[in-house]
Amino acid sequence: MIIKPKGTYDIYGSDAKYYNYINSLFSTIAEYYNYKFIRTPIFESSELFHRTVGETSDIVSKETYDFVDRGERNVTLRPEGTAGVVRSYIENKMYGEVNQPIKLYYSGPMYRYERPQAGRYREFTQFGVEVLGSDLPIQDAEVISLAYRVLEEMGIDNITVKINTLGDAESRVNYREALVKYLEPHINNLCPDCQNRFKTNPLRILDCKADKDSDILKNAPSILDYLNEESKNRFDKVLEYLTILDVDYELDSNIVRGLDYYNHTVFELVTDMPELGNASTLGAGGRYNNLVENLGGPSTPCVGWACGVDRLMIILKELNKDSEITDNVDVYVMAVNDEERLTAARLVQDLRWSELKVEYDTLDRGLKAQFKAADRINARLLVILNSEELNKGIITVKDNLTKEEVKIDENEIIDYIISNL
Ligand code: AMP
């Protein structure tokens, strides 16, 4: 037997129900906010991720699925969605479109060679948004509140937005200096990865999964004390808008995000469910005002986030959302011989095209087994076709809740069913 690759899983049965529910709720809400759908390739040239996600990030240095294709090109399975969207924005000159800013949403599989554990896979699904072309704090707040509302609409109550700012380049240089000075005497007490980060990208140490509970990190200086006036005012405005929009937030100066391209606002959406272990971050994002330019496009301020669908599936299951995400069948049509089956085939099609969810037997089961099958899928109305009655133009309909049976003229069957559901 051939088995699935490590860190992947099949989405079927009740998982499939959650998966579709999450994606469709997200796209419905994104459309209310007037975001447009974008789909970019699952593989891109490796250079794209090296130049955007960054050489020093864990994602690119240790976790990408890289390969050389048959045309000798270096390609990478995308580890996240932003780089592809930005590449597409530049390549398709979206900055020249009349309707600005460009507000996009996406959903699809991402690939990272991580150690698989609860809520962490090698193939996983993210949905996310990116707004390209707006620099105002109100845009940061809109983007964050959109994520917050999507999670809230799924029935997850205890969501907090942990938020920080990385400031502009000047603020970050000042902060970096202070941080390096503070960390220098402690560096040998941090993990080997952090010792490397100290040389390449010291801010990243704040975000270390291994050292996150260490007092060294807890007592580190906060970027908030090193912001220049402009960066501070901008951050204050974002928080003011979040308050207006009823988004629960918490300042957390240890949030720096694992990717190289962020500046100003950075945030994570977290929940405190024990089932997620140390994978309790549901979504994350921030502002990235330099990325478009770094990739050869015009200077364009951007902000966005991505949420993990797989973790949301775990939560919805835990919250027992099953009964709300119903896949009950409206009508089960019963037939046991060829004549009845001919009527059934047409009736089932007509009912389905009346936007009803309809099932019937294709296993040649007897009537008793068909009643059981209908019960198992919670069919609401049972249409019992019977040759003798059909010859008189009559069809029996049974309400599977009240158990009442009625005889209906076959010409009125569709109308009857629609008005009795
Ligand atoms: P990131 O792109 O690392 O900021 O991650 C954003 C969100 O994607 C996280 O909060 C998770 O919900 C989800 N995510 C990231 N990596 C994984 C993974 N390996 N498996 C499942 N979900 C993930």
CSV table of C-alpha atoms and ligand atoms in Angstrom, one decimal:
chain,number,residue,atom,x,y,z
A,1,MET,CA,0.0,0.0,0.0
A,2,ILE,CA,1.3,3.5,-0.9
A,3,ILE,CA,0.8,5.9,2.0
A,4,LYS,CA,0.6,9.7,2.1
A,5,PRO,CA,3.8,11.7,2.5
A,6,LYS,CA,4.8,12.7,6.1
A,7,GLY,CA,3.1,15.9,7.3
A,8,THR,CA,0.2,15.7,4.8
A,9,TYR,CA,-3.3,14.5,5.3
A,10,ASP,CA,-6.5,13.8,3.4
A,11,ILE,CA,-9.4,16.1,3.9
A,12,TYR,CA,-12.6,14.0,3.6
A,13,GLY,CA,-15.7,13.2,5.6
A,14,SER,CA,-16.4,15.7,8.4
A,15,ASP,CA,-13.0,17.4,7.8
A,16,ALA,CA,-14.1,18.2,4.3
A,17,LYS,CA,-17.3,19.8,5.7
A,18,TYR,CA,-15.2,22.1,8.0
A,19,TYR,CA,-12.7,22.8,5.2
A,20,ASN,CA,-15.4,24.0,2.8
A,21,TYR,CA,-17.3,25.9,5.6
A,22,ILE,CA,-14.2,27.8,6.6
A,23,ASN,CA,-13.2,28.7,3.0
A,24,SER,CA,-16.6,29.8,2.0
A,25,LEU,CA,-17.3,31.8,5.1
A,26,PHE,CA,-14.0,33.6,4.6
A,27,SER,CA,-14.7,34.4,0.9
A,28,THR,CA,-18.2,35.6,1.7
A,29,ILE,CA,-16.9,38.0,4.3
A,30,ALA,CA,-13.9,39.1,2.2
A,31,GLU,CA,-16.4,40.0,-0.6
A,32,TYR,CA,-18.5,42.1,1.8
A,33,TYR,CA,-15.3,44.1,2.4
A,34,ASN,CA,-15.0,44.4,-1.4
A,35,TYR,CA,-11.8,42.3,-1.7
A,36,LYS,CA,-11.3,40.4,-5.0
A,37,PHE,CA,-10.2,36.8,-5.4
A,38,ILE,CA,-6.7,36.1,-6.7
A,39,ARG,CA,-5.1,32.7,-7.4
A,40,THR,CA,-1.4,32.5,-8.0
A,41,PRO,CA,0.8,29.4,-8.8
A,42,ILE,CA,1.6,26.9,-6.2
A,43,PHE,CA,5.2,26.9,-7.4
A,44,GLU,CA,7.2,30.0,-8.2
A,45,SER,CA,10.8,30.6,-9.1
A,46,SER,CA,12.9,30.0,-6.0
A,47,GLU,CA,14.4,33.5,-6.2
A,48,LEU,CA,11.0,35.0,-5.4
A,49,PHE,CA,11.0,33.5,-1.9
A,50,HIS,CA,14.7,34.1,-1.3
A,51,ARG,CA,14.2,37.8,-2.0
A,52,THR,CA,10.9,38.3,-0.2
A,53,VAL,CA,10.6,35.9,2.8
A,54,GLY,CA,14.3,36.4,3.3
A,55,GLU,CA,17.4,34.3,3.5
A,56,THR,CA,17.6,34.6,7.3
A,57,SER,CA,14.0,33.5,8.0
A,58,ASP,CA,13.5,29.9,9.1
A,59,ILE,CA,11.0,29.4,6.3
A,60,VAL,CA,13.6,29.9,3.6
A,61,SER,CA,16.7,28.8,5.3
A,62,LYS,CA,15.3,25.4,6.5
A,63,GLU,CA,11.8,24.8,5.4
A,64,THR,CA,11.2,25.3,1.7
A,65,TYR,CA,10.5,22.5,-0.8
A,66,ASP,CA,13.0,23.4,-3.5
A,67,PHE,CA,13.6,21.5,-6.7
A,68,VAL,CA,15.1,21.7,-10.1
A,69,ASP,CA,12.5,21.0,-12.8
A,70,ARG,CA,13.1,19.2,-16.1
A,71,GLY,CA,14.0,22.5,-17.7
A,72,GLU,CA,16.8,23.0,-15.1
A,73,ARG,CA,14.8,25.8,-13.4
A,74,ASN,CA,15.0,26.3,-9.7
A,75,VAL,CA,11.5,26.3,-8.4
A,76,THR,CA,10.0,26.3,-4.9
A,77,LEU,CA,6.6,25.2,-3.6
A,78,ARG,CA,5.2,28.3,-2.1
A,79,PRO,CA,5.7,28.5,1.7
A,80,GLU,CA,3.2,31.5,2.0
A,81,GLY,CA,1.0,33.6,-0.1
A,82,THR,CA,2.2,37.2,0.0
A,83,ALA,CA,5.3,36.8,-2.3
A,84,GLY,CA,3.2,35.4,-5.1
A,85,VAL,CA,0.6,38.0,-4.8
A,86,VAL,CA,3.2,40.8,-4.9
A,87,ARG,CA,4.9,39.2,-7.9
A,88,SER,CA,1.6,39.1,-9.7
A,89,TYR,CA,0.8,42.7,-8.7
A,90,ILE,CA,4.0,43.9,-10.3
A,91,GLU,CA,4.0,41.5,-13.3
A,92,ASN,CA,0.4,42.4,-14.2
A,93,LYS,CA,0.9,46.1,-13.4
A,94,MET,CA,-2.0,46.2,-11.1
A,95,TYR,CA,-0.6,49.5,-9.7
A,96,GLY,CA,-1.9,51.1,-13.0
A,97,GLU,CA,-5.5,50.0,-12.5
A,98,VAL,CA,-8.1,52.7,-11.9
A,99,ASN,CA,-9.6,51.2,-8.8
A,100,GLN,CA,-7.1,51.6,-6.0
A,101,PRO,CA,-6.1,50.3,-3.6
A,102,ILE,CA,-5.9,46.8,-4.8
A,103,LYS,CA,-7.6,44.6,-2.3
A,104,LEU,CA,-7.1,40.9,-2.8
A,105,TYR,CA,-8.0,37.6,-1.0
A,106,TYR,CA,-6.7,34.1,-1.6
A,107,SER,CA,-6.9,30.6,-0.3
A,108,GLY,CA,-4.8,27.5,-1.0
A,109,PRO,CA,-2.1,25.0,-0.1
A,110,MET,CA,1.3,26.1,1.3
A,111,TYR,CA,4.4,23.9,1.8
A,112,ARG,CA,7.0,24.0,4.6
A,113,TYR,CA,9.4,21.3,5.6
A,114,GLU,CA,8.6,21.5,9.3
A,115,ARG,CA,8.5,18.9,12.0
A,116,PRO,CA,4.9,17.7,11.9
A,117,GLN,CA,2.9,18.0,15.1
A,118,ALA,CA,-0.6,19.1,16.3
A,119,GLY,CA,-1.7,22.0,14.0
A,120,ARG,CA,1.6,22.0,12.1
A,121,TYR,CA,1.9,20.2,8.8
A,122,ARG,CA,4.1,20.1,5.7
A,123,GLU,CA,1.2,20.8,3.4
A,124,PHE,CA,-1.3,23.1,5.0
A,125,THR,CA,-3.9,25.6,3.8
A,126,GLN,CA,-3.9,29.3,4.4
A,127,PHE,CA,-6.5,31.9,3.5
A,128,GLY,CA,-5.4,35.5,3.5
A,129,VAL,CA,-5.8,39.1,2.3
A,130,GLU,CA,-3.4,41.7,0.9
A,131,VAL,CA,-4.1,45.4,0.3
A,132,LEU,CA,-1.6,47.0,-2.0
A,133,GLY,CA,-1.5,50.8,-2.4
A,134,SER,CA,-2.8,52.2,0.9
A,135,ASP,CA,-0.6,53.6,3.6
A,136,LEU,CA,-3.3,54.9,6.1
A,137,PRO,CA,-3.6,53.4,9.6
A,138,ILE,CA,-7.4,52.9,8.9
A,139,GLN,CA,-6.3,50.3,6.3
A,140,ASP,CA,-4.2,48.4,8.8
A,141,ALA,CA,-7.3,48.4,11.1
A,142,GLU,CA,-9.7,47.3,8.4
A,143,VAL,CA,-7.4,44.3,7.5
A,144,ILE,CA,-7.0,43.3,11.1
A,145,SER,CA,-10.7,43.6,11.8
A,146,LEU,CA,-11.6,41.5,8.8
A,147,ALA,CA,-9.5,38.7,10.2
A,148,TYR,CA,-11.0,39.2,13.6
A,149,ARG,CA,-14.6,39.1,12.3
A,150,VAL,CA,-14.0,36.0,10.2
A,151,LEU,CA,-12.8,34.1,13.3
A,152,GLU,CA,-15.6,35.5,15.4
A,153,GLU,CA,-18.2,34.5,12.9
A,154,MET,CA,-16.8,31.0,13.1
A,155,GLY,CA,-17.9,31.0,16.8
A,156,ILE,CA,-14.4,31.3,18.2
A,157,ASP,CA,-14.9,33.6,21.2
A,158,ASN,CA,-11.6,34.0,22.9
A,159,ILE,CA,-9.6,35.6,20.1
A,160,THR,CA,-7.0,38.2,20.9
A,161,VAL,CA,-5.0,40.3,18.4
A,162,LYS,CA,-1.5,40.6,19.7
A,163,ILE,CA,-0.1,43.7,18.1
A,164,ASN,CA,3.3,45.4,17.8
A,165,THR,CA,5.0,47.8,15.5
A,166,LEU,CA,8.4,47.5,14.0
A,167,GLY,CA,8.4,51.2,13.2
A,168,ASP,CA,10.2,52.7,10.2
A,169,ALA,CA,13.8,52.1,9.3
A,170,GLU,CA,15.2,54.8,11.6
A,171,SER,CA,13.3,53.5,14.6
A,172,ARG,CA,14.4,50.0,13.9
A,173,VAL,CA,18.1,50.9,13.6
A,174,ASN,CA,17.9,52.6,17.0
A,175,TYR,CA,16.1,49.7,18.5
A,176,ARG,CA,18.3,47.1,17.0
A,177,GLU,CA,21.3,48.8,18.6
A,178,ALA,CA,19.7,48.8,22.0
A,179,LEU,CA,18.7,45.2,21.6
A,180,VAL,CA,22.1,44.0,20.6
A,181,LYS,CA,23.7,45.8,23.6
A,182,TYR,CA,21.1,44.2,25.9
A,183,LEU,CA,21.5,40.6,24.5
A,184,GLU,CA,25.3,40.5,24.1
A,185,PRO,CA,26.0,39.4,27.7
A,186,HIS,CA,23.2,36.8,27.6
A,187,ILE,CA,23.7,35.3,24.2
A,188,ASN,CA,25.4,32.1,25.3
A,189,ASN,CA,22.3,31.3,27.3
A,190,LEU,CA,20.0,31.3,24.3
A,191,CYS,CA,19.4,28.5,21.8
A,192,PRO,CA,22.0,27.8,19.0
A,193,ASP,CA,19.5,29.3,16.4
A,194,CYS,CA,19.3,32.5,18.4
A,195,GLN,CA,23.1,32.7,18.6
A,196,ASN,CA,23.1,32.7,14.8
A,197,ARG,CA,20.3,35.2,14.6
A,198,PHE,CA,22.3,37.5,16.9
A,199,LYS,CA,24.7,37.9,14.0
A,200,THR,CA,22.2,37.9,11.1
A,201,ASN,CA,18.9,39.3,12.4
A,202,PRO,CA,18.8,40.0,16.1
A,203,LEU,CA,15.2,41.1,16.1
A,204,ARG,CA,14.2,37.6,15.1
A,205,ILE,CA,15.4,36.4,18.5
A,206,LEU,CA,12.3,37.9,20.1
A,207,ASP,CA,10.2,35.6,18.0
A,208,CYS,CA,12.1,32.3,18.9
A,209,LYS,CA,9.8,29.4,19.6
A,210,ALA,CA,12.5,27.7,21.7
A,211,ASP,CA,13.4,30.6,23.9
A,212,LYS,CA,10.0,32.2,24.1
A,213,ASP,CA,9.6,31.7,27.9
A,214,SER,CA,13.1,32.8,28.9
A,215,ASP,CA,13.5,35.8,31.2
A,216,ILE,CA,16.1,37.1,28.9
A,217,LEU,CA,13.5,37.7,26.2
A,218,LYS,CA,10.8,38.8,28.6
A,219,ASN,CA,13.0,41.6,30.0
A,220,ALA,CA,14.4,42.7,26.6
A,221,PRO,CA,13.9,46.4,25.7
A,222,SER,CA,10.7,47.1,23.9
A,223,ILE,CA,10.6,48.7,20.4
A,224,LEU,CA,7.8,50.9,21.6
A,225,ASP,CA,10.5,52.9,23.6
A,226,TYR,CA,12.5,53.5,20.4
A,227,LEU,CA,9.9,54.7,18.0
A,228,ASN,CA,10.3,58.1,16.3
A,229,GLU,CA,7.4,60.5,16.4
A,230,GLU,CA,6.0,59.4,13.0
A,231,SER,CA,6.1,55.7,13.8
A,232,LYS,CA,4.6,56.3,17.2
A,233,ASN,CA,1.7,58.4,15.9
A,234,ARG,CA,1.0,55.9,13.2
A,235,PHE,CA,0.8,53.0,15.6
A,236,ASP,CA,-1.4,55.0,18.0
A,237,LYS,CA,-3.8,55.7,15.2
A,238,VAL,CA,-4.0,52.0,14.3
A,239,LEU,CA,-4.9,51.2,17.9
A,240,GLU,CA,-7.5,54.0,18.0
A,241,TYR,CA,-9.2,52.5,14.9
A,242,LEU,CA,-9.1,49.0,16.4
A,243,THR,CA,-10.9,50.3,19.5
A,244,ILE,CA,-13.6,52.0,17.3
A,245,LEU,CA,-14.0,48.7,15.4
A,246,ASP,CA,-14.4,46.7,18.7
A,247,VAL,CA,-11.3,44.5,18.1
A,248,ASP,CA,-9.8,43.1,21.3
A,249,TYR,CA,-6.1,43.7,21.1
A,250,GLU,CA,-3.1,43.4,23.4
A,251,LEU,CA,0.3,45.0,22.9
A,252,ASP,CA,3.1,42.5,22.7
A,253,SER,CA,6.5,43.8,22.0
A,254,ASN,CA,7.9,40.4,21.3
A,255,ILE,CA,6.0,40.0,18.1
A,256,VAL,CA,8.4,40.6,15.2
A,257,ARG,CA,7.1,37.9,12.8
A,258,GLY,CA,9.2,35.3,11.1
A,259,LEU,CA,9.5,36.9,7.7
A,260,ASP,CA,11.9,39.6,6.7
A,261,TYR,CA,9.6,41.9,4.8
A,262,TYR,CA,7.5,43.6,7.5
A,263,ASN,CA,7.7,47.1,8.9
A,264,HIS,CA,5.3,49.2,11.1
A,265,THR,CA,2.2,47.2,12.2
A,266,VAL,CA,2.7,43.5,12.9
A,267,PHE,CA,0.1,41.3,14.6
A,268,GLU,CA,-0.9,37.7,15.4
A,269,LEU,CA,-4.4,36.4,16.1
A,270,VAL,CA,-4.3,33.9,19.0
A,271,THR,CA,-6.6,31.8,21.0
A,272,ASP,CA,-6.0,29.9,24.2
A,273,MET,CA,-7.3,26.4,23.3
A,274,PRO,CA,-5.1,23.7,24.9
A,275,GLU,CA,-5.7,21.3,21.9
A,276,LEU,CA,-3.5,23.4,19.7
A,277,GLY,CA,-0.4,23.0,22.0
A,278,ASN,CA,2.2,25.5,20.9
A,279,ALA,CA,0.4,26.1,17.6
A,280,SER,CA,-2.2,28.5,19.1
A,281,THR,CA,-1.5,31.3,16.5
A,282,LEU,CA,-4.4,31.2,14.1
A,283,GLY,CA,-3.3,34.0,11.8
A,284,ALA,CA,-0.6,36.6,11.4
A,285,GLY,CA,0.4,39.5,9.3
A,286,GLY,CA,1.5,43.1,9.1
A,287,ARG,CA,2.5,46.0,6.9
A,288,TYR,CA,5.2,45.6,4.3
A,289,ASN,CA,5.8,48.9,2.6
A,290,ASN,CA,9.1,48.1,0.9
A,291,LEU,CA,8.5,44.7,-0.6
A,292,VAL,CA,6.9,45.8,-3.9
A,293,GLU,CA,9.9,48.1,-4.5
A,294,ASN,CA,12.4,45.5,-3.5
A,295,LEU,CA,10.9,43.2,-6.2
A,296,GLY,CA,11.3,45.8,-8.9
A,297,GLY,CA,7.8,47.5,-8.7
A,298,PRO,CA,6.9,51.1,-7.8
A,299,SER,CA,7.1,52.1,-4.2
A,300,THR,CA,3.8,50.7,-2.8
A,301,PRO,CA,2.6,50.5,0.8
A,302,CYS,CA,0.9,47.2,1.6
A,303,VAL,CA,-0.7,45.3,4.5
A,304,GLY,CA,-2.0,41.8,4.8
A,305,TRP,CA,-2.4,38.6,6.8
A,306,ALA,CA,-2.8,34.9,6.5
A,307,CYS,CA,-4.8,32.4,8.7
A,308,GLY,CA,-4.3,28.7,8.9
A,309,VAL,CA,-7.3,26.6,7.8
A,310,ASP,CA,-6.0,23.4,9.4
A,311,ARG,CA,-5.9,24.9,12.9
A,312,LEU,CA,-9.4,26.3,12.5
A,313,MET,CA,-10.6,22.9,11.5
A,314,ILE,CA,-9.2,21.5,14.8
A,315,ILE,CA,-10.9,24.2,16.7
A,316,LEU,CA,-14.3,23.9,15.0
A,317,LYS,CA,-14.2,20.2,15.7
A,318,GLU,CA,-13.4,20.8,19.3
A,319,LEU,CA,-16.2,23.4,19.6
A,320,ASN,CA,-18.6,20.8,18.2
A,321,LYS,CA,-19.7,23.0,15.3
A,322,ASP,CA,-21.0,19.9,13.6
A,323,SER,CA,-24.7,20.6,14.2
A,324,GLU,CA,-24.4,24.1,12.8
A,325,ILE,CA,-22.5,23.1,9.7
A,326,THR,CA,-25.3,20.8,8.6
A,327,ASP,CA,-25.2,18.6,5.6
A,328,ASN,CA,-28.7,17.2,6.1
A,329,VAL,CA,-30.5,16.0,3.0
A,330,ASP,CA,-33.8,17.6,2.1
A,331,VAL,CA,-35.5,14.8,0.2
A,332,TYR,CA,-34.9,11.1,-0.2
A,333,VAL,CA,-36.7,9.5,-3.2
A,334,MET,CA,-37.4,5.8,-2.9
A,335,ALA,CA,-37.8,3.4,-5.8
A,336,VAL,CA,-37.4,-0.4,-6.0
A,337,ASN,CA,-38.1,-1.4,-9.6
A,338,ASP,CA,-37.1,-0.1,-13.1
A,339,GLU,CA,-40.4,1.7,-13.7
A,340,GLU,CA,-40.2,3.5,-10.4
A,341,ARG,CA,-36.5,4.2,-11.0
A,342,LEU,CA,-37.3,5.9,-14.3
A,343,THR,CA,-39.7,8.3,-12.5
A,344,ALA,CA,-37.2,8.7,-9.7
A,345,ALA,CA,-34.3,9.7,-12.0
A,346,ARG,CA,-36.3,12.5,-13.5
A,347,LEU,CA,-37.9,13.7,-10.2
A,348,VAL,CA,-34.6,13.7,-8.5
A,349,GLN,CA,-33.1,15.9,-11.2
A,350,ASP,CA,-36.0,18.3,-11.2
A,351,LEU,CA,-35.8,18.6,-7.4
A,352,ARG,CA,-32.1,19.2,-7.5
A,353,TRP,CA,-32.6,21.9,-10.1
A,354,SER,CA,-35.1,23.5,-7.7
A,355,GLU,CA,-32.0,23.9,-5.4
A,356,LEU,CA,-32.9,21.1,-3.0
A,357,LYS,CA,-30.4,18.5,-1.7
A,358,VAL,CA,-31.7,15.2,-2.9
A,359,GLU,CA,-30.6,11.6,-2.6
A,360,TYR,CA,-31.9,8.2,-3.9
A,361,ASP,CA,-30.9,4.6,-4.0
A,362,THR,CA,-28.3,3.4,-6.6
A,363,LEU,CA,-27.5,0.1,-4.8
A,364,ASP,CA,-30.7,-1.8,-5.6
A,365,ARG,CA,-31.6,-2.0,-1.9
A,366,GLY,CA,-35.1,-3.0,-0.7
A,367,LEU,CA,-37.5,-0.4,0.7
A,368,LYS,CA,-36.6,-1.2,4.4
A,369,ALA,CA,-32.9,-0.5,3.7
A,370,GLN,CA,-33.8,2.7,1.9
A,371,PHE,CA,-35.7,4.0,4.9
A,372,LYS,CA,-32.7,3.3,7.0
A,373,ALA,CA,-30.4,5.0,4.5
A,374,ALA,CA,-32.7,8.0,4.5
A,375,ASP,CA,-32.6,8.2,8.3
A,376,ARG,CA,-28.8,8.0,8.4
A,377,ILE,CA,-28.4,11.1,6.3
A,378,ASN,CA,-31.3,12.9,8.1
A,379,ALA,CA,-33.5,13.2,5.1
A,380,ARG,CA,-36.4,15.5,5.9
A,381,LEU,CA,-39.0,14.4,3.4
A,382,LEU,CA,-39.3,10.9,1.9
A,383,VAL,CA,-40.9,10.5,-1.5
A,384,ILE,CA,-42.1,6.9,-1.8
A,385,LEU,CA,-42.6,5.9,-5.5
A,386,ASN,CA,-44.9,2.9,-6.0
A,387,SER,CA,-45.8,1.5,-9.5
A,388,GLU,CA,-49.5,1.0,-8.6
A,389,GLU,CA,-49.9,4.6,-7.4
A,390,LEU,CA,-47.8,6.0,-10.2
A,391,ASN,CA,-50.3,4.4,-12.7
A,392,LYS,CA,-53.0,6.5,-11.0
A,393,GLY,CA,-50.8,9.6,-11.1
A,394,ILE,CA,-50.3,9.6,-7.3
A,395,ILE,CA,-47.1,9.9,-5.2
A,396,THR,CA,-46.7,9.3,-1.4
A,397,VAL,CA,-44.7,11.8,0.6
A,398,LYS,CA,-43.7,11.1,4.2
A,399,ASP,CA,-42.5,13.8,6.6
A,400,ASN,CA,-39.6,12.1,8.4
A,401,LEU,CA,-40.0,14.3,11.4
A,402,THR,CA,-43.7,14.2,12.1
A,403,LYS,CA,-44.1,10.7,10.4
A,404,GLU,CA,-47.2,12.0,8.6
A,405,GLU,CA,-47.9,10.6,5.1
A,406,VAL,CA,-49.9,12.3,2.3
A,407,LYS,CA,-50.8,11.3,-1.3
A,408,ILE,CA,-50.0,14.0,-3.8
A,409,ASP,CA,-51.0,14.4,-7.5
A,410,GLU,CA,-47.8,13.8,-9.4
A,411,ASN,CA,-48.1,17.1,-11.3
A,412,GLU,CA,-48.0,19.0,-8.0
A,413,ILE,CA,-45.2,17.0,-6.4
A,414,ILE,CA,-42.4,19.6,-6.8
A,415,ASP,CA,-44.6,22.5,-5.6
A,416,TYR,CA,-45.7,20.4,-2.6
A,417,ILE,CA,-42.2,19.5,-1.6
A,418,ILE,CA,-40.8,23.0,-1.9
A,419,SER,CA,-43.6,24.5,0.2
A,420,ASN,CA,-43.3,21.7,2.9
A,421,LEU,CA,-39.6,22.0,3.6
B,1,AMP,P1,2.8,32.5,9.0
B,1,AMP,O1,2.7,32.5,7.5
B,1,AMP,O2,4.0,31.6,9.5
B,1,AMP,O3,2.7,33.8,9.6
B,1,AMP,O4,1.5,31.6,9.5
B,1,AMP,C1,0.2,32.2,9.4
B,1,AMP,C2,-0.7,31.1,9.9
B,1,AMP,O5,-0.6,29.9,9.0
B,1,AMP,C3,-0.3,30.5,11.3
B,1,AMP,O6,-0.9,31.3,12.3
B,1,AMP,C4,-1.0,29.1,11.2
B,1,AMP,O7,-2.4,29.2,11.5
B,1,AMP,C5,-0.8,28.7,9.8
B,1,AMP,N1,0.4,27.9,9.6
B,1,AMP,C6,1.7,28.3,9.4
B,1,AMP,N2,2.5,27.2,9.3
B,1,AMP,C7,1.7,26.1,9.4
B,1,AMP,C8,1.9,24.7,9.3
B,1,AMP,N3,3.1,24.2,9.1
B,1,AMP,N4,0.9,23.9,9.5
B,1,AMP,C9,-0.4,24.4,9.7
B,1,AMP,N5,-0.7,25.7,9.7
B,1,AMP,C10,0.4,26.6,9.6
